[in-house]
mmCIF file of C-alpha atoms in Angstrom:
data_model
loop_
_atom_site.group_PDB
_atom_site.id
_atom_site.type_symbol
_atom_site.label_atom_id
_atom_site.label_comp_id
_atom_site.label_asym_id
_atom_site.label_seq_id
_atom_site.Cartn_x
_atom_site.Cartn_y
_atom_site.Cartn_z
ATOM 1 C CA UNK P 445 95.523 111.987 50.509
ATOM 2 C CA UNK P 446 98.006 109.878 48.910
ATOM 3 C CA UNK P 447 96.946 105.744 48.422
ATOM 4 C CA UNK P 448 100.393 105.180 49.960
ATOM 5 C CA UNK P 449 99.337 106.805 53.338
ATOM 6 C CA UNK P 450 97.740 103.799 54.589
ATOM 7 C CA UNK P 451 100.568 101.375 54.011
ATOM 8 C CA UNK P 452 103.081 104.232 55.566
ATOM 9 C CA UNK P 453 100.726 103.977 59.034
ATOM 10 C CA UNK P 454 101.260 99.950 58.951
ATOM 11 C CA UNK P 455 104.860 100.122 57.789
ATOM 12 C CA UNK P 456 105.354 102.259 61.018
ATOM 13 C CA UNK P 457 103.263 100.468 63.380
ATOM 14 C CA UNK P 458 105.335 96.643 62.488
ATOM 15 C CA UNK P 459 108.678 98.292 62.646
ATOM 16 C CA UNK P 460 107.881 99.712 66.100
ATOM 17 C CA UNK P 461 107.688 96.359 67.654
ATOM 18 C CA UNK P 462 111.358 95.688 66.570
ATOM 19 C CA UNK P 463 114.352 97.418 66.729
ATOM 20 C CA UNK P 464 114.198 99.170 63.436
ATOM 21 C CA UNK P 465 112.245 101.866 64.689
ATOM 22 C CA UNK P 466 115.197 104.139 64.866
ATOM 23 C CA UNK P 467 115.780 103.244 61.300
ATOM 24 C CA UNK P 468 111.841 103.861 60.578
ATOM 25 C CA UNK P 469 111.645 107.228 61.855
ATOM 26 C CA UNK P 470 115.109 108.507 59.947
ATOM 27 C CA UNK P 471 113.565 106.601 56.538
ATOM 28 C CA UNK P 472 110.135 108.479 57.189
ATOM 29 C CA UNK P 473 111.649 111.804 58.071
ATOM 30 C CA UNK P 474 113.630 111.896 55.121
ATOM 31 C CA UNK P 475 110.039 111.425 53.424
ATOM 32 C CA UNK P 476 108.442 114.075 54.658
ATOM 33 C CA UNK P 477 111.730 116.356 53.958
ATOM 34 C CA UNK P 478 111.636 115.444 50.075
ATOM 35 C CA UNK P 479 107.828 115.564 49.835
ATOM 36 C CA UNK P 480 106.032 118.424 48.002
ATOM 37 C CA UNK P 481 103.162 118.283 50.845
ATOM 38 C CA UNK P 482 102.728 116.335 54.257
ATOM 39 C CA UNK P 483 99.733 114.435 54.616
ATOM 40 C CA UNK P 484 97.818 113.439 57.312
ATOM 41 C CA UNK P 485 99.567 109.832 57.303
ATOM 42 C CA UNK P 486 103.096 111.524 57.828
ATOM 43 C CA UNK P 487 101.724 112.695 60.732
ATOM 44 C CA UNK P 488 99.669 109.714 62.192
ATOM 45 C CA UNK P 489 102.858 107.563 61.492
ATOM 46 C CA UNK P 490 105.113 109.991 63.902
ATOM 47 C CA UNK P 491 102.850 109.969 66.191
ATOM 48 C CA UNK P 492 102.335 106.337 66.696
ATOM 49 C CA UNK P 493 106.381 106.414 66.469
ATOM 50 C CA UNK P 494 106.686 108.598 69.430
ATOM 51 C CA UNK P 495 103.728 107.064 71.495
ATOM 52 C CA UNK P 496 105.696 103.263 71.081
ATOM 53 C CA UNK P 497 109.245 104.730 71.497
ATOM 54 C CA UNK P 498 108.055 106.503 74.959
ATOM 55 C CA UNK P 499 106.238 103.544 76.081
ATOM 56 C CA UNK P 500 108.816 101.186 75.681
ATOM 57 C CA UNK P 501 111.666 104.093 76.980
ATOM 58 C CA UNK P 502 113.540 103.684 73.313
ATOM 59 C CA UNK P 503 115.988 107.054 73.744
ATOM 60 C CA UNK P 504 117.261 106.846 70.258
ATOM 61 C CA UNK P 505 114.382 106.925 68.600
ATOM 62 C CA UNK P 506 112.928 109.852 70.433
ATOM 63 C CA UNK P 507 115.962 111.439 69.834
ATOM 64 C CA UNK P 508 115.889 110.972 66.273
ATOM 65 C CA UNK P 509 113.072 111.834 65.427
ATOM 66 C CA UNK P 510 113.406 115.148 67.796
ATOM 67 C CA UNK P 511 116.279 115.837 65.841
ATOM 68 C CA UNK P 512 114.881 115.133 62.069
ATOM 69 C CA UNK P 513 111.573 117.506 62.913
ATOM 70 C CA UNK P 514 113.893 120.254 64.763
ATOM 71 C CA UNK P 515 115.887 120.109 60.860
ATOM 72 C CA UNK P 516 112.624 119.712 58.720
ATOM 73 C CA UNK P 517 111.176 123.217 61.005
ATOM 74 C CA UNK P 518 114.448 124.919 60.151
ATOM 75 C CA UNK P 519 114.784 124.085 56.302
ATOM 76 C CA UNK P 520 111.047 124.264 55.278
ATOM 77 C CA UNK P 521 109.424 126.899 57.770
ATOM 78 C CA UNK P 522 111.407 128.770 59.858
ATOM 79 C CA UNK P 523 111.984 132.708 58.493
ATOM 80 C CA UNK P 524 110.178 131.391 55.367
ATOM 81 C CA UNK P 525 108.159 135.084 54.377
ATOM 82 C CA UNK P 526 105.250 133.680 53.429
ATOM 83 C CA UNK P 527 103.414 130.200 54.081
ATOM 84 C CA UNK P 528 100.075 129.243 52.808
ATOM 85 C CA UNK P 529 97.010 128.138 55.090
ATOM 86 C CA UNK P 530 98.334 124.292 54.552
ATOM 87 C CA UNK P 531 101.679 124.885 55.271
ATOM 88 C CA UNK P 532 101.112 126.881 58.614
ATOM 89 C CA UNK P 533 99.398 124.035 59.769
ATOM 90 C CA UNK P 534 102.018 122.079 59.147
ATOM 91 C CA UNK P 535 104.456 123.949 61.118
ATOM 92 C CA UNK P 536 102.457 123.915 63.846
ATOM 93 C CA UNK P 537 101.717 120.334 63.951
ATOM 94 C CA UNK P 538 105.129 120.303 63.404
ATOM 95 C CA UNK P 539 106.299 122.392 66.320
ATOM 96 C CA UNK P 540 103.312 120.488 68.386
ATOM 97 C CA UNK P 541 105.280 117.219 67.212
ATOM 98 C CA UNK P 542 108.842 118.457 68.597
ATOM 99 C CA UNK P 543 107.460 119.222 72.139
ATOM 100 C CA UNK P 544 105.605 115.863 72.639
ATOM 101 C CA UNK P 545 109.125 114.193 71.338
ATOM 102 C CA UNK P 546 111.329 116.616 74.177
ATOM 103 C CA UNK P 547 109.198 115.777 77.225
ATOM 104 C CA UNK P 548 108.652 111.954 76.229
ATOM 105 C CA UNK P 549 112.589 112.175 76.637
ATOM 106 C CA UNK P 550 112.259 114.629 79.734
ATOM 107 C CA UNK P 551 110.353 111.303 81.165
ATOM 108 C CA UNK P 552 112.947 108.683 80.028
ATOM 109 C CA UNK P 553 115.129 107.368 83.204
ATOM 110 C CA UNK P 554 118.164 109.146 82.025
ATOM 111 C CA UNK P 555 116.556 112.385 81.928
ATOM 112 C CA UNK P 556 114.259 112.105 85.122
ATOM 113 C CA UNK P 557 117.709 111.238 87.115
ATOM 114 C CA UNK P 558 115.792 108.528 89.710
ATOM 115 C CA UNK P 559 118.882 107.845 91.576
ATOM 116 C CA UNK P 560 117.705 105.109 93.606
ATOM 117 C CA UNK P 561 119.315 103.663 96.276
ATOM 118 C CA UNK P 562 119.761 100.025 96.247
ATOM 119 C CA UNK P 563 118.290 99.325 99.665
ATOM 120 C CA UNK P 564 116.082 102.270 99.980
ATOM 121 C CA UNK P 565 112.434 101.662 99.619
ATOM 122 C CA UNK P 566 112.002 103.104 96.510
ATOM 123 C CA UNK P 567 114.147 100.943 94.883
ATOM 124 C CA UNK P 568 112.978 97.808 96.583
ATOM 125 C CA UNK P 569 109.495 98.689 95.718
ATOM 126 C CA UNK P 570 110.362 98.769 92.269
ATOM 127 C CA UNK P 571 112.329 95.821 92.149
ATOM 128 C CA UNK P 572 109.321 94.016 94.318
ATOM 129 C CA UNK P 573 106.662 94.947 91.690
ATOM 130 C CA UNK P 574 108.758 94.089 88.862
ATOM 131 C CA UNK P 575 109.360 90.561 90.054
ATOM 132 C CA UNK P 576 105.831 90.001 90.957
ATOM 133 C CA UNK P 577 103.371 92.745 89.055
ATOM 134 C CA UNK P 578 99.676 93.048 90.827
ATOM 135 C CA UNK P 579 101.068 93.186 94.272
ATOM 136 C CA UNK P 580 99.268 95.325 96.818
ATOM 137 C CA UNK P 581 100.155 98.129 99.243
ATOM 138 C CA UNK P 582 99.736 95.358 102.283
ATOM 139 C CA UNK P 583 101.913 92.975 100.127
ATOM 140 C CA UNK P 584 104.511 95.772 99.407
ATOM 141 C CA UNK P 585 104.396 96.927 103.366
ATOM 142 C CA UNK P 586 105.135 93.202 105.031
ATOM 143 C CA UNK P 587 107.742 92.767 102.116
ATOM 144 C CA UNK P 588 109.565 95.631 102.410
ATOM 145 C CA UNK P 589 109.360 96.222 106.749
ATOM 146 C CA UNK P 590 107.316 98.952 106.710
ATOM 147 C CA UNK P 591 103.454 100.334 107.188
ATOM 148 C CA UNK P 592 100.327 100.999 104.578
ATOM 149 C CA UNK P 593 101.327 104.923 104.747
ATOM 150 C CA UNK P 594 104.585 105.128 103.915
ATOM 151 C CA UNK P 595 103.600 102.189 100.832
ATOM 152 C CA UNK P 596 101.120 104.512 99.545
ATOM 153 C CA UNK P 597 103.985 107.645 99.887
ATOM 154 C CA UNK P 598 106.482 105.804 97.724
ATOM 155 C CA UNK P 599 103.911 104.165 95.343
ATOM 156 C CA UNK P 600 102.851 107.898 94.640
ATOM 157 C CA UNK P 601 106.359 109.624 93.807
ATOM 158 C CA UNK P 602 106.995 106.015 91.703
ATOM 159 C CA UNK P 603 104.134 106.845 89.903
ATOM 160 C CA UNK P 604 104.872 110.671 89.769
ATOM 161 C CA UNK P 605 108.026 109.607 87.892
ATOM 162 C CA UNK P 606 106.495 107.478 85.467
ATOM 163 C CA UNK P 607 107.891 103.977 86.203
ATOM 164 C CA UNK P 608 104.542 102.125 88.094
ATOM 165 C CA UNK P 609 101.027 101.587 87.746
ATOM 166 C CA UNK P 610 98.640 101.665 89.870
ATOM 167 C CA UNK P 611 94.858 99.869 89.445
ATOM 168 C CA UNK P 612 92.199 99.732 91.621
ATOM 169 C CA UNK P 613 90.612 96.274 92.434
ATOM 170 C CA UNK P 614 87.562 96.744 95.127
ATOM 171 C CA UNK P 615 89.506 99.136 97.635
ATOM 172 C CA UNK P 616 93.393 98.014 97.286
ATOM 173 C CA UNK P 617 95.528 99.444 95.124
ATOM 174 C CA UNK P 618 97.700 97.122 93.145
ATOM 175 C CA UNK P 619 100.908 98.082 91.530
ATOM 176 C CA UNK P 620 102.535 97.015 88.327
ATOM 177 C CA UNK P 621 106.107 98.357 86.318
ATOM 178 C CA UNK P 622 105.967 99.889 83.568
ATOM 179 C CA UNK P 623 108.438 99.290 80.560
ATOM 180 C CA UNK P 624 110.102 102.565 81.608
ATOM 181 C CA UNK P 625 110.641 101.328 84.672
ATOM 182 C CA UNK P 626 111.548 97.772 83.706
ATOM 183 C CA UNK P 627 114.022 99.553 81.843
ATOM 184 C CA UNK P 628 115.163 101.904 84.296
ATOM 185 C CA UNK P 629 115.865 98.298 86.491
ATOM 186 C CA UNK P 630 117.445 96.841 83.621
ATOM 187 C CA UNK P 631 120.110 99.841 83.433
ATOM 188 C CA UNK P 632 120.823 99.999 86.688
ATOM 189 C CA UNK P 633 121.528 96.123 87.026
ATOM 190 C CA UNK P 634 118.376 95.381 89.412
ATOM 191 C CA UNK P 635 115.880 93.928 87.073
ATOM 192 C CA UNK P 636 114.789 90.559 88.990
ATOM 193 C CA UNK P 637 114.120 87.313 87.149
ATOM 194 C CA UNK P 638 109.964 87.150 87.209
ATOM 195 C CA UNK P 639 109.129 84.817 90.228
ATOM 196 C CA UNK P 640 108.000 81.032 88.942
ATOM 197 C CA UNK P 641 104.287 80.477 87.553
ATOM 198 C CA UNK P 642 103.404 84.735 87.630
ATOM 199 C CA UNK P 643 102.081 85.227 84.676
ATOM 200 C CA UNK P 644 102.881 89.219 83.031
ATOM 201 C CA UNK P 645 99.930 91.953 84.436
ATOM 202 C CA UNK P 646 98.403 93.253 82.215
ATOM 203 C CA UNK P 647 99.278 96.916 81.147
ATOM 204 C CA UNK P 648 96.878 99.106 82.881
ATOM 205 C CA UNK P 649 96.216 102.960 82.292
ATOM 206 C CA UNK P 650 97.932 105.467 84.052
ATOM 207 C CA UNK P 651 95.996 106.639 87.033
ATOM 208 C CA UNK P 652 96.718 110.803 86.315
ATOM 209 C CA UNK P 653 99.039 112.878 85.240
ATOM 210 C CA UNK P 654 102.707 112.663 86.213
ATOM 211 C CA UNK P 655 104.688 115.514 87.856
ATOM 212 C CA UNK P 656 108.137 116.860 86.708
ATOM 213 C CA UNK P 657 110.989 116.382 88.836
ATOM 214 C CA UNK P 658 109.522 113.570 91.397
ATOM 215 C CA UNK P 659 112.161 112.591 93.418
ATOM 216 C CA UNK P 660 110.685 108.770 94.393
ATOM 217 C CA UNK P 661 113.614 108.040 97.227
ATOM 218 C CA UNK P 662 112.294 108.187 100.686
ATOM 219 C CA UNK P 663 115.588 109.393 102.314
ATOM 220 C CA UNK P 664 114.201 111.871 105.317
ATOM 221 C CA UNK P 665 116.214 114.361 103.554
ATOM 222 C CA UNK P 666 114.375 114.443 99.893
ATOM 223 C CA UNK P 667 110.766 114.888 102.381
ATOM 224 C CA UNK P 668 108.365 117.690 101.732
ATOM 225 C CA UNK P 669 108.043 119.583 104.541
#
């Protein structure tokens, strides 16, 4: 390993906090395309790249550097007749690399199509959360009009689509927005102004796995049955 690896890793991880990260992961990607071998920092570097970009819903990036690993597969490995041990584990970390980039943007609010409806529940669940974070299911159910169940039925296909939290404290669950979700509000024009003295939740883990194609509005027609 190169001495230069380490910087690259903290090069990567302060641009990601700004909005150079774009401009990072084309810079870095035209590293790797030049370089006689990847090293392990190449690949710690994209990965903390594409773990900040899908956290913080940052499309362009994701689609860059999708893009730049789809061109460095193409040029360096693909129909190449013979690769050595190192280089076939490159192209597979590559390859590994290019999926985790195409379903971070299969989960980004363009791609997962949420289509709320403005005075649906879904939709004023999210906005609810967003403007107060830490709120519970009873909270959410006298805000909104409605009852524990159907709460805990919207919460879940929220979650499914990747733009809530949920955290349990003793036996309630308490709900908090993601940044794909505060973006998702943002775009859509219903991001509130954060209520007076509420201090920002903190970031909690996921609770599971989320499901492809959710649909989180509670129209009767989009109901299993």
């Amino acid at each position: 390993m190169r001495p230069r690896t380490a910087q690259m890793a903290t090069t990567t991880t302060a641009f990601g906090a700004s909005g150079g990260r774009t401009a990072e992961a084309e810079r870095l990607l035209e590293t790797m395309e030049h370089a006689k071998s990847l090293e392990e920092g190449h690949f710690s570097a994209l990965g903390m790249l594409i773990t900040d970009a899908s956290l913080c819903a940052d499309e362009p990036s994701l689609t860059a550097i999708k893009d730049g690993l789809q061109w460095l597969y193409r040029t360096h490995y693909l129909d190449v007749p013979a690769l050595d041990p190192d280089q076939r584990e490159e192209r597979g970390r590559i390859l590994g690399l290019i999926d985790v980039a195409h379903w971070a943007l299969r989960r980004m609010p363009s791609g997962l199509q949420l289509g709320l409806r403005p005075g649906g529940h879904a939709a004023r669940f999210l906005v609810a959360v967003a403007a107060r974070p830490g709120r519970s299911n009873r909270e959410l159910a006298a805000e909104l009009g409605t009852d524990d169940t159907e709460i805990s039925r919207v919460g879940r296909r929220l979650l499914a689509a990747g733009v809530v939290w949920r955290r349990k404290e003793w036996r309630s669950n308490l709900w908090d927005i993601t940044p794909r979700g505060r973006a998702y509000l943002s775009e859509i024009g219903l991001l509130p102004s954060p209520v007076d003295g509420d201090a920002p939740a903190p970031a909690p883990s996921p609770s599971g796995p989320a499901r492809r194609d959710a649909d989180p509005d509670p129209s009767p027609s989009h109901r299993r049955r």
